[in-house]
mmCIF file of C-alpha atoms in Angstrom:
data_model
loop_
_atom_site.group_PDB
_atom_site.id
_atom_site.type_symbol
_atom_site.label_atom_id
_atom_site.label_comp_id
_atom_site.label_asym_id
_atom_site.label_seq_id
_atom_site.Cartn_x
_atom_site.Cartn_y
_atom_site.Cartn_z
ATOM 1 C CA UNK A 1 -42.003 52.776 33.438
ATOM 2 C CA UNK A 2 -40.189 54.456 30.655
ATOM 3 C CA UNK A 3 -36.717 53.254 29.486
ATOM 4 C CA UNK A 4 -34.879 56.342 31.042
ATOM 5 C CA UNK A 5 -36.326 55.303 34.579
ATOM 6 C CA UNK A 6 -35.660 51.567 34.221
ATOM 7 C CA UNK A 7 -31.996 52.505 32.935
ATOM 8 C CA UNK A 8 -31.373 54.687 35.940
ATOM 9 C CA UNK A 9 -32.949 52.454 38.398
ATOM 10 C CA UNK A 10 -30.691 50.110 37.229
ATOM 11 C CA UNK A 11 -27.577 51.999 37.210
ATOM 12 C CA UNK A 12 -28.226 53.441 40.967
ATOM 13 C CA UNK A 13 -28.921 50.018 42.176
ATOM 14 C CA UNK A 14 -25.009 48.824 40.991
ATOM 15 C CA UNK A 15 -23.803 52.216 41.466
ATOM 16 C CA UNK A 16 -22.871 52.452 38.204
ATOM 17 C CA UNK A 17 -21.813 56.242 37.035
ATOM 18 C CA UNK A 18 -23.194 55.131 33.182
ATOM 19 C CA UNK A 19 -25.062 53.331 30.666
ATOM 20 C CA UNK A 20 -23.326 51.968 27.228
ATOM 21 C CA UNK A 21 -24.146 48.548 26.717
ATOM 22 C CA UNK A 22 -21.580 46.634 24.265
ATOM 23 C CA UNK A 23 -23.171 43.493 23.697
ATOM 24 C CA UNK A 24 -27.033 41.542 24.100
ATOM 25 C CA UNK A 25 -27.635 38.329 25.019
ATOM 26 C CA UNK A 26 -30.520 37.144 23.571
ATOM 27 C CA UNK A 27 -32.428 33.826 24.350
ATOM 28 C CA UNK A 28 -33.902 31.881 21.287
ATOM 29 C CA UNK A 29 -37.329 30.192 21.756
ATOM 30 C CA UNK A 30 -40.061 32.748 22.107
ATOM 31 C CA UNK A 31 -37.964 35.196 21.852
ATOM 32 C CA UNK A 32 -36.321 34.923 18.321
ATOM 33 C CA UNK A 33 -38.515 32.110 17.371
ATOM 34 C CA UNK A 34 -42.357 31.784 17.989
ATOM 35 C CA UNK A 35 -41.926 28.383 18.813
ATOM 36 C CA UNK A 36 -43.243 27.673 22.228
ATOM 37 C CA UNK A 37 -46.315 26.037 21.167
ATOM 38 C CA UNK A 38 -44.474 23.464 19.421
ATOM 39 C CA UNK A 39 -42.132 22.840 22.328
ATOM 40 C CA UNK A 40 -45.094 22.525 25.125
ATOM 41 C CA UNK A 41 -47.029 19.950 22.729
ATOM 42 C CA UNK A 42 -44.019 17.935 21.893
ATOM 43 C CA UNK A 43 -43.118 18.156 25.947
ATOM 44 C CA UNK A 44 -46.822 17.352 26.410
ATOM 45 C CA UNK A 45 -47.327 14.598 24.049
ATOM 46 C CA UNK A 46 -43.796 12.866 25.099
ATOM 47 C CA UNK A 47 -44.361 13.059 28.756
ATOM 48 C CA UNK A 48 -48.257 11.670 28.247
ATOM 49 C CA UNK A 49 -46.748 8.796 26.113
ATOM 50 C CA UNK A 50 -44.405 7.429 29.433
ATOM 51 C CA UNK A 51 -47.640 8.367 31.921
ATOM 52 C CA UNK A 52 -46.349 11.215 33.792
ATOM 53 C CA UNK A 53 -50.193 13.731 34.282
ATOM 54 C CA UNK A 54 -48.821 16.907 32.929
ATOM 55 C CA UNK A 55 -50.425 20.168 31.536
ATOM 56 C CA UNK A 56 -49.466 21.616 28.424
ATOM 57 C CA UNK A 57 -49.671 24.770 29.461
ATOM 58 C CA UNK A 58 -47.191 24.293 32.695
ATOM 59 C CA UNK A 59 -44.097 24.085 29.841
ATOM 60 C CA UNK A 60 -44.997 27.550 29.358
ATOM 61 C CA UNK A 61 -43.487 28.014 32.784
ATOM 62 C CA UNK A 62 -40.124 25.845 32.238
ATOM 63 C CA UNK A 63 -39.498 27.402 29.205
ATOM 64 C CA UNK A 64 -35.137 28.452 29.264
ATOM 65 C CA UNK A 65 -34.687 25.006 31.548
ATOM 66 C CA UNK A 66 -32.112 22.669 29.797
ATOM 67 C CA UNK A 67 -34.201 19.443 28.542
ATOM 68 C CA UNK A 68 -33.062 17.199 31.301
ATOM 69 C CA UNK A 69 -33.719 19.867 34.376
ATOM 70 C CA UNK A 70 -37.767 19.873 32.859
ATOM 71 C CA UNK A 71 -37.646 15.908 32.402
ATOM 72 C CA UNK A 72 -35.950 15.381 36.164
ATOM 73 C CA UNK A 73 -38.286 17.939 37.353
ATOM 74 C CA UNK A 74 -41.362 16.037 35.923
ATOM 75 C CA UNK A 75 -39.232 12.875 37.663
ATOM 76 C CA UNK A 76 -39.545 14.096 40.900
ATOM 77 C CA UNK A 77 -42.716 15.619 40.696
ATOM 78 C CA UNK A 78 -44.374 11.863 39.693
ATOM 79 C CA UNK A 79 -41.753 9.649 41.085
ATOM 80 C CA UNK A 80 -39.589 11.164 43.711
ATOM 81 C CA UNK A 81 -36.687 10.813 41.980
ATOM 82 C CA UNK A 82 -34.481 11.644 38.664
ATOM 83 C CA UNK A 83 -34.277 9.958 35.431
ATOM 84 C CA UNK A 84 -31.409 7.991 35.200
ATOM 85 C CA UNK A 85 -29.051 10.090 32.322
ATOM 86 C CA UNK A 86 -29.640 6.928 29.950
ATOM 87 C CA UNK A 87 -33.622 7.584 30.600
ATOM 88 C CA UNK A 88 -33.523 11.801 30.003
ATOM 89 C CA UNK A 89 -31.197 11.248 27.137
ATOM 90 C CA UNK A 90 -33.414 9.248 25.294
ATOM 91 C CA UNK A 91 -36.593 11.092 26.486
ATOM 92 C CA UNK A 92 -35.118 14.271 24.943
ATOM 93 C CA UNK A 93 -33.970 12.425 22.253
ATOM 94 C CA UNK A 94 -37.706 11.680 21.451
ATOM 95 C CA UNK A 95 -39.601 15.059 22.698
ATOM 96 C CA UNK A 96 -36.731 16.404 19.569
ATOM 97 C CA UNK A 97 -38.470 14.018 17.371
ATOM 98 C CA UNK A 98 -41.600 14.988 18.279
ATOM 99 C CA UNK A 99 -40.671 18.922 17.663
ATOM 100 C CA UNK A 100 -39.288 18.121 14.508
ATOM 101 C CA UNK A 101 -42.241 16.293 13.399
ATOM 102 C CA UNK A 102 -44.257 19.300 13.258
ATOM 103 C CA UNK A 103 -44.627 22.019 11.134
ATOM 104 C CA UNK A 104 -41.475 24.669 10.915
ATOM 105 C CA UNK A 105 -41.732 27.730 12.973
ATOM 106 C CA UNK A 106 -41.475 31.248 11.611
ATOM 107 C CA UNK A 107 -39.344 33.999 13.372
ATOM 108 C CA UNK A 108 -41.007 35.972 15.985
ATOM 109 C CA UNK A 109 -42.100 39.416 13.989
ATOM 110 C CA UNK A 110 -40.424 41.809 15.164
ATOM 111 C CA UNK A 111 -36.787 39.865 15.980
ATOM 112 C CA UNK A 112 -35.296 40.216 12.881
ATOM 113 C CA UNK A 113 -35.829 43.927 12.878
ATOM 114 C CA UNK A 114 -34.396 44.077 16.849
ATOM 115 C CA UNK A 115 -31.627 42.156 15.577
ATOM 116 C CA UNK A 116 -30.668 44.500 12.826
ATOM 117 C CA UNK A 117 -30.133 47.461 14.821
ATOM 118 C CA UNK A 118 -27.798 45.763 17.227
ATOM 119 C CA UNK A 119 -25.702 44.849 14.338
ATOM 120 C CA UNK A 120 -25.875 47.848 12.843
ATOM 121 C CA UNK A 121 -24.841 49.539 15.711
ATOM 122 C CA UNK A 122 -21.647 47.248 16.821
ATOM 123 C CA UNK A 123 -23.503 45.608 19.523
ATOM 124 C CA UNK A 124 -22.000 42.074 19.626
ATOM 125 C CA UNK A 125 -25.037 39.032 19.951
ATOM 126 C CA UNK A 126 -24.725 36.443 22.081
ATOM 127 C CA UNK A 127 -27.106 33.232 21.866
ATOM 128 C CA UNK A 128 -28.311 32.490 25.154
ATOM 129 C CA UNK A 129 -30.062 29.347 25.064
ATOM 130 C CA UNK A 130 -31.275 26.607 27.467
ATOM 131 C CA UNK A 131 -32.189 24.630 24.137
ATOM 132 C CA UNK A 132 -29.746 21.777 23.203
ATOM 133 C CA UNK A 133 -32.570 21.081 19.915
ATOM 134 C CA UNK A 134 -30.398 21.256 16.168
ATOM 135 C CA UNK A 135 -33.877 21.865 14.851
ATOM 136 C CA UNK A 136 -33.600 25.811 15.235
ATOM 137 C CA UNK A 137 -30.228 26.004 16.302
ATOM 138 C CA UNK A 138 -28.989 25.327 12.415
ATOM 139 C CA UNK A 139 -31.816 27.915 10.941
ATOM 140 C CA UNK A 140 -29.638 30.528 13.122
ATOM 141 C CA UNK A 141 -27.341 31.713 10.345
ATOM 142 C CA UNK A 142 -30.087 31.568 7.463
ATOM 143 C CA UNK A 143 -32.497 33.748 9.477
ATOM 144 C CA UNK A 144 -30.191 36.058 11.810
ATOM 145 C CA UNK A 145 -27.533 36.154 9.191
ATOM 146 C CA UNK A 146 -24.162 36.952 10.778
ATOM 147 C CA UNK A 147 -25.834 37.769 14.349
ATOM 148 C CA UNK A 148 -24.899 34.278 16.311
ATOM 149 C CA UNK A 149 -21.684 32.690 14.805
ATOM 150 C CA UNK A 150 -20.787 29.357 15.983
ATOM 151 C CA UNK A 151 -18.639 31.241 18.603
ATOM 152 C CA UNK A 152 -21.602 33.472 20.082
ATOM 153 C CA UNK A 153 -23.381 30.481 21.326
ATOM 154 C CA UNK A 154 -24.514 29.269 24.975
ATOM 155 C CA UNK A 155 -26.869 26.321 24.595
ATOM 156 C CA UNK A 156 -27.938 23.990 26.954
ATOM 157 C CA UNK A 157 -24.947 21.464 26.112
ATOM 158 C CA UNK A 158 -22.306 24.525 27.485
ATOM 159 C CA UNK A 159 -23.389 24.891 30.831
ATOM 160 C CA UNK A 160 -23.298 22.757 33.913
ATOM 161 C CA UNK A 161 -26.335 24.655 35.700
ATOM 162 C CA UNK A 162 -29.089 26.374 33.062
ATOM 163 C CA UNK A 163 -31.653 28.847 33.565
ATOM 164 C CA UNK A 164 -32.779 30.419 36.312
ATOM 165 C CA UNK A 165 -29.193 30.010 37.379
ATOM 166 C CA UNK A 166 -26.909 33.239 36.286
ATOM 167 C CA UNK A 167 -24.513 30.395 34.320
ATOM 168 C CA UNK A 168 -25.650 31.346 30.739
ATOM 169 C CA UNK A 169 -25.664 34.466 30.536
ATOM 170 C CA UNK A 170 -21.941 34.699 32.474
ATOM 171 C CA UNK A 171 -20.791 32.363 29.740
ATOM 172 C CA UNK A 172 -22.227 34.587 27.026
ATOM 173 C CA UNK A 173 -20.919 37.742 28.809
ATOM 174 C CA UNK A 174 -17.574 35.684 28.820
ATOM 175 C CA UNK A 175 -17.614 35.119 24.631
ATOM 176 C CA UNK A 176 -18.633 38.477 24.318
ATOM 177 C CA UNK A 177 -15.639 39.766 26.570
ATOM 178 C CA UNK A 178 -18.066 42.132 28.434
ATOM 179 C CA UNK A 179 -18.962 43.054 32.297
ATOM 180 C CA UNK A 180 -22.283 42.782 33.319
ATOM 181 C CA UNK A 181 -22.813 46.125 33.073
ATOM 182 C CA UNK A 182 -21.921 46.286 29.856
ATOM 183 C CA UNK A 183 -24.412 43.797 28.640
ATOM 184 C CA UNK A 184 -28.231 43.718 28.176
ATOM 185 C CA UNK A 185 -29.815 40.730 28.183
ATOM 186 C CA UNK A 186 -33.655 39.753 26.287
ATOM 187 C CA UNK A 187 -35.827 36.652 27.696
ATOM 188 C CA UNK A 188 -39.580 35.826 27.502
ATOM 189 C CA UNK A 189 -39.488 33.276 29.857
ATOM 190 C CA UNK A 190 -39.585 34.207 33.961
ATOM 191 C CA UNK A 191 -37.060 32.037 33.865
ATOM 192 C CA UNK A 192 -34.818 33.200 31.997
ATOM 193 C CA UNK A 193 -35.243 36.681 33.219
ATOM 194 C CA UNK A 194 -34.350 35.182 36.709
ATOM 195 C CA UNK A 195 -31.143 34.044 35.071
ATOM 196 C CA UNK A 196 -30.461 37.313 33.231
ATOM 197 C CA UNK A 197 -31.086 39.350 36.208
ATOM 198 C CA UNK A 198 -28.617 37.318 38.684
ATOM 199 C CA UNK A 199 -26.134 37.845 36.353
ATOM 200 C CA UNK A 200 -26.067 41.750 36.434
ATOM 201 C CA UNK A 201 -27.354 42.226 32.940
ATOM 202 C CA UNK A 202 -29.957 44.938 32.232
ATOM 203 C CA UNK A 203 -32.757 42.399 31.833
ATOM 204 C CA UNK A 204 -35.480 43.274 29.061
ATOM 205 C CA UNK A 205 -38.383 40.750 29.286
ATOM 206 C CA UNK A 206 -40.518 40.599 26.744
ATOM 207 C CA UNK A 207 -44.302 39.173 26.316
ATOM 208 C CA UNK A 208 -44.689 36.640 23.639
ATOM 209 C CA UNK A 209 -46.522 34.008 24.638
ATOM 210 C CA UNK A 210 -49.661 32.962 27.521
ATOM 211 C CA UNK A 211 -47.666 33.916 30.629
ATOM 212 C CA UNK A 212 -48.482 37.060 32.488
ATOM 213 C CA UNK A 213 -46.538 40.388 32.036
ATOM 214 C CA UNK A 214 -46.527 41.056 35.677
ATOM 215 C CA UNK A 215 -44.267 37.262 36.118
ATOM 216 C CA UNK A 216 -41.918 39.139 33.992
ATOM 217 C CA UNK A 217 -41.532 42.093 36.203
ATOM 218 C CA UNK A 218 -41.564 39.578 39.240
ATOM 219 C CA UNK A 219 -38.921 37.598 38.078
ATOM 220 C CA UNK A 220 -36.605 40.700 37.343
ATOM 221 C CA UNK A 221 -36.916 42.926 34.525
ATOM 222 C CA UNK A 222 -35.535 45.612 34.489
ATOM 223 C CA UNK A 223 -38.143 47.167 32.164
ATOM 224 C CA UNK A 224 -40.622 44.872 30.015
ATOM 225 C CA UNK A 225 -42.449 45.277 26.630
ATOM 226 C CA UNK A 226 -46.138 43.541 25.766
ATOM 227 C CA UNK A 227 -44.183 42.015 22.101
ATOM 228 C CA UNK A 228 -40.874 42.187 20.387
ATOM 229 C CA UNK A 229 -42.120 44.540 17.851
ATOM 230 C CA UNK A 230 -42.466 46.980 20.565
ATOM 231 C CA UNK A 231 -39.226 46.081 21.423
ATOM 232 C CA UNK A 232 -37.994 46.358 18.355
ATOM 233 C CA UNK A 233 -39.436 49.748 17.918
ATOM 234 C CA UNK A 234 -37.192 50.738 21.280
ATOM 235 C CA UNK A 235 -34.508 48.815 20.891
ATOM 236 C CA UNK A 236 -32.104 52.304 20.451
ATOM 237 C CA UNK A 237 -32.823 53.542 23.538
ATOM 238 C CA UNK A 238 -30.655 51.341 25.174
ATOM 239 C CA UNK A 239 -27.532 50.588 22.780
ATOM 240 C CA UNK A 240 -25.325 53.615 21.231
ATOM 241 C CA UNK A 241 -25.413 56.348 20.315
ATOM 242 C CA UNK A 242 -27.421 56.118 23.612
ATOM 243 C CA UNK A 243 -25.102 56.853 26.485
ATOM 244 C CA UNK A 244 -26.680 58.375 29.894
ATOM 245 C CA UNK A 245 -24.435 59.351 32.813
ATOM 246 C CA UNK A 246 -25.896 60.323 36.197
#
């Protein structure tokens, strides 16, 4: 699918007259970080510690959850019920440890260069997060310099109901002071793409890690690219000077 059909399928299915985004929501791990890896081990390794039989590669899966959805999830799955909020809090507390522990991720190639030409082009950028972890949150202004100010933030300590619910993404519309059709929204995660695509957003999903393209385009995209450096490379087709009326 090219990026003129995905933007018109999208417009005629919210009979919308035109496309001009004004603002992109953009979730963090995976998608500006490559740092997946180091959340399923430290998920992995915390989860084997307490005896719950987990997979590393099933945190692939959860990835855009807040930390205490993907602990009560594991809860139910092994005991039939929640943690108490004493027990996730301090389970999170230690799968952070265990993330900081290890060694520091690089940005995804390909981000910084995406993020660029939405600031150069007056696209406000809203984080979109179901991460509540300091560890990358505080790298944000060092490595995305003047893209995510403290005000541009959703993170999994603003919302009430996280990813796949719509919640995050509203909330970011809401700082950025958009509509849902003025916003597009960028997630690795099915997840998160889920999320995006309840909301209203123009959902971009993007390949970065293990989990299949086609779960992508199952979970919503509106359009979705194999890695952010293609992306990146595309990135103008849907912000201005881009504006298509049908």
């Amino acid at each position: 699918m090219t990026e003129q059909e995905a933007i018109i399928n999208y417009m005629t299915r919210n009979e919308l007259m035109s496309f001009a985004p004004t603002a992109a929501l953009i979730d963090m791990d995976g998608t500006l970080y490559d740092s997946m890896g180091h959340h399923a081990d430290a998920w992995h390794r915390m989860m084997s510690e307490i005896g719950i039989d987990c997979d590393r590669d099933e945190f692939f899966m959860y990835e855009g959850r807040t930390g205490v959805d993907t602990i009560n999830l594991l809860f139910r799955r092994a005991y039939g019920h929640d943690a108490s909020p004493e027990e996730a809090k301090e389970l999170y507390r230690r799968k952070t440890v265990l993330f900081s522990e290890m060694p520091p991720v690089a940005p995804m190639k390909g981000a910084g260069r995406m993020v660029k030409s939405l600031l150069d082009r007056h696209i406000a950028t809203v984080l979109v997060t179901g991460s509540g972890q300091n560890t990358l949150i505080s790298r944000l202004d060092t490595d995305f310099p003047g893209a995510f100010p403290s005000g541009m933030r959703v993170t999994g300590h603003d919302v009430t109901k996280g990813k796949p619910h719509p919640e995050p993404f509203l909330k970011g519309m809401s700082l950025a002071g958009v509509h849902p059709e003025n916003a597009i929204a960028i997630d690795n995660a099915p997840i998160g793409v889920m999320a995006a695509a309840a909301s209203g957003a123009f959902t971009i999903g993007v390949k970065t890690g293990p989990i299949p393209e086609q779960a992508l385009w199952d979970a919503g995209a509106d359009i979705v690219y194999p890695s952010m450096d293609a992306l990146a490379d595309n990135i103008d087709k849907f912000i201005n000077p881009f504006n298509m009326s049908i």
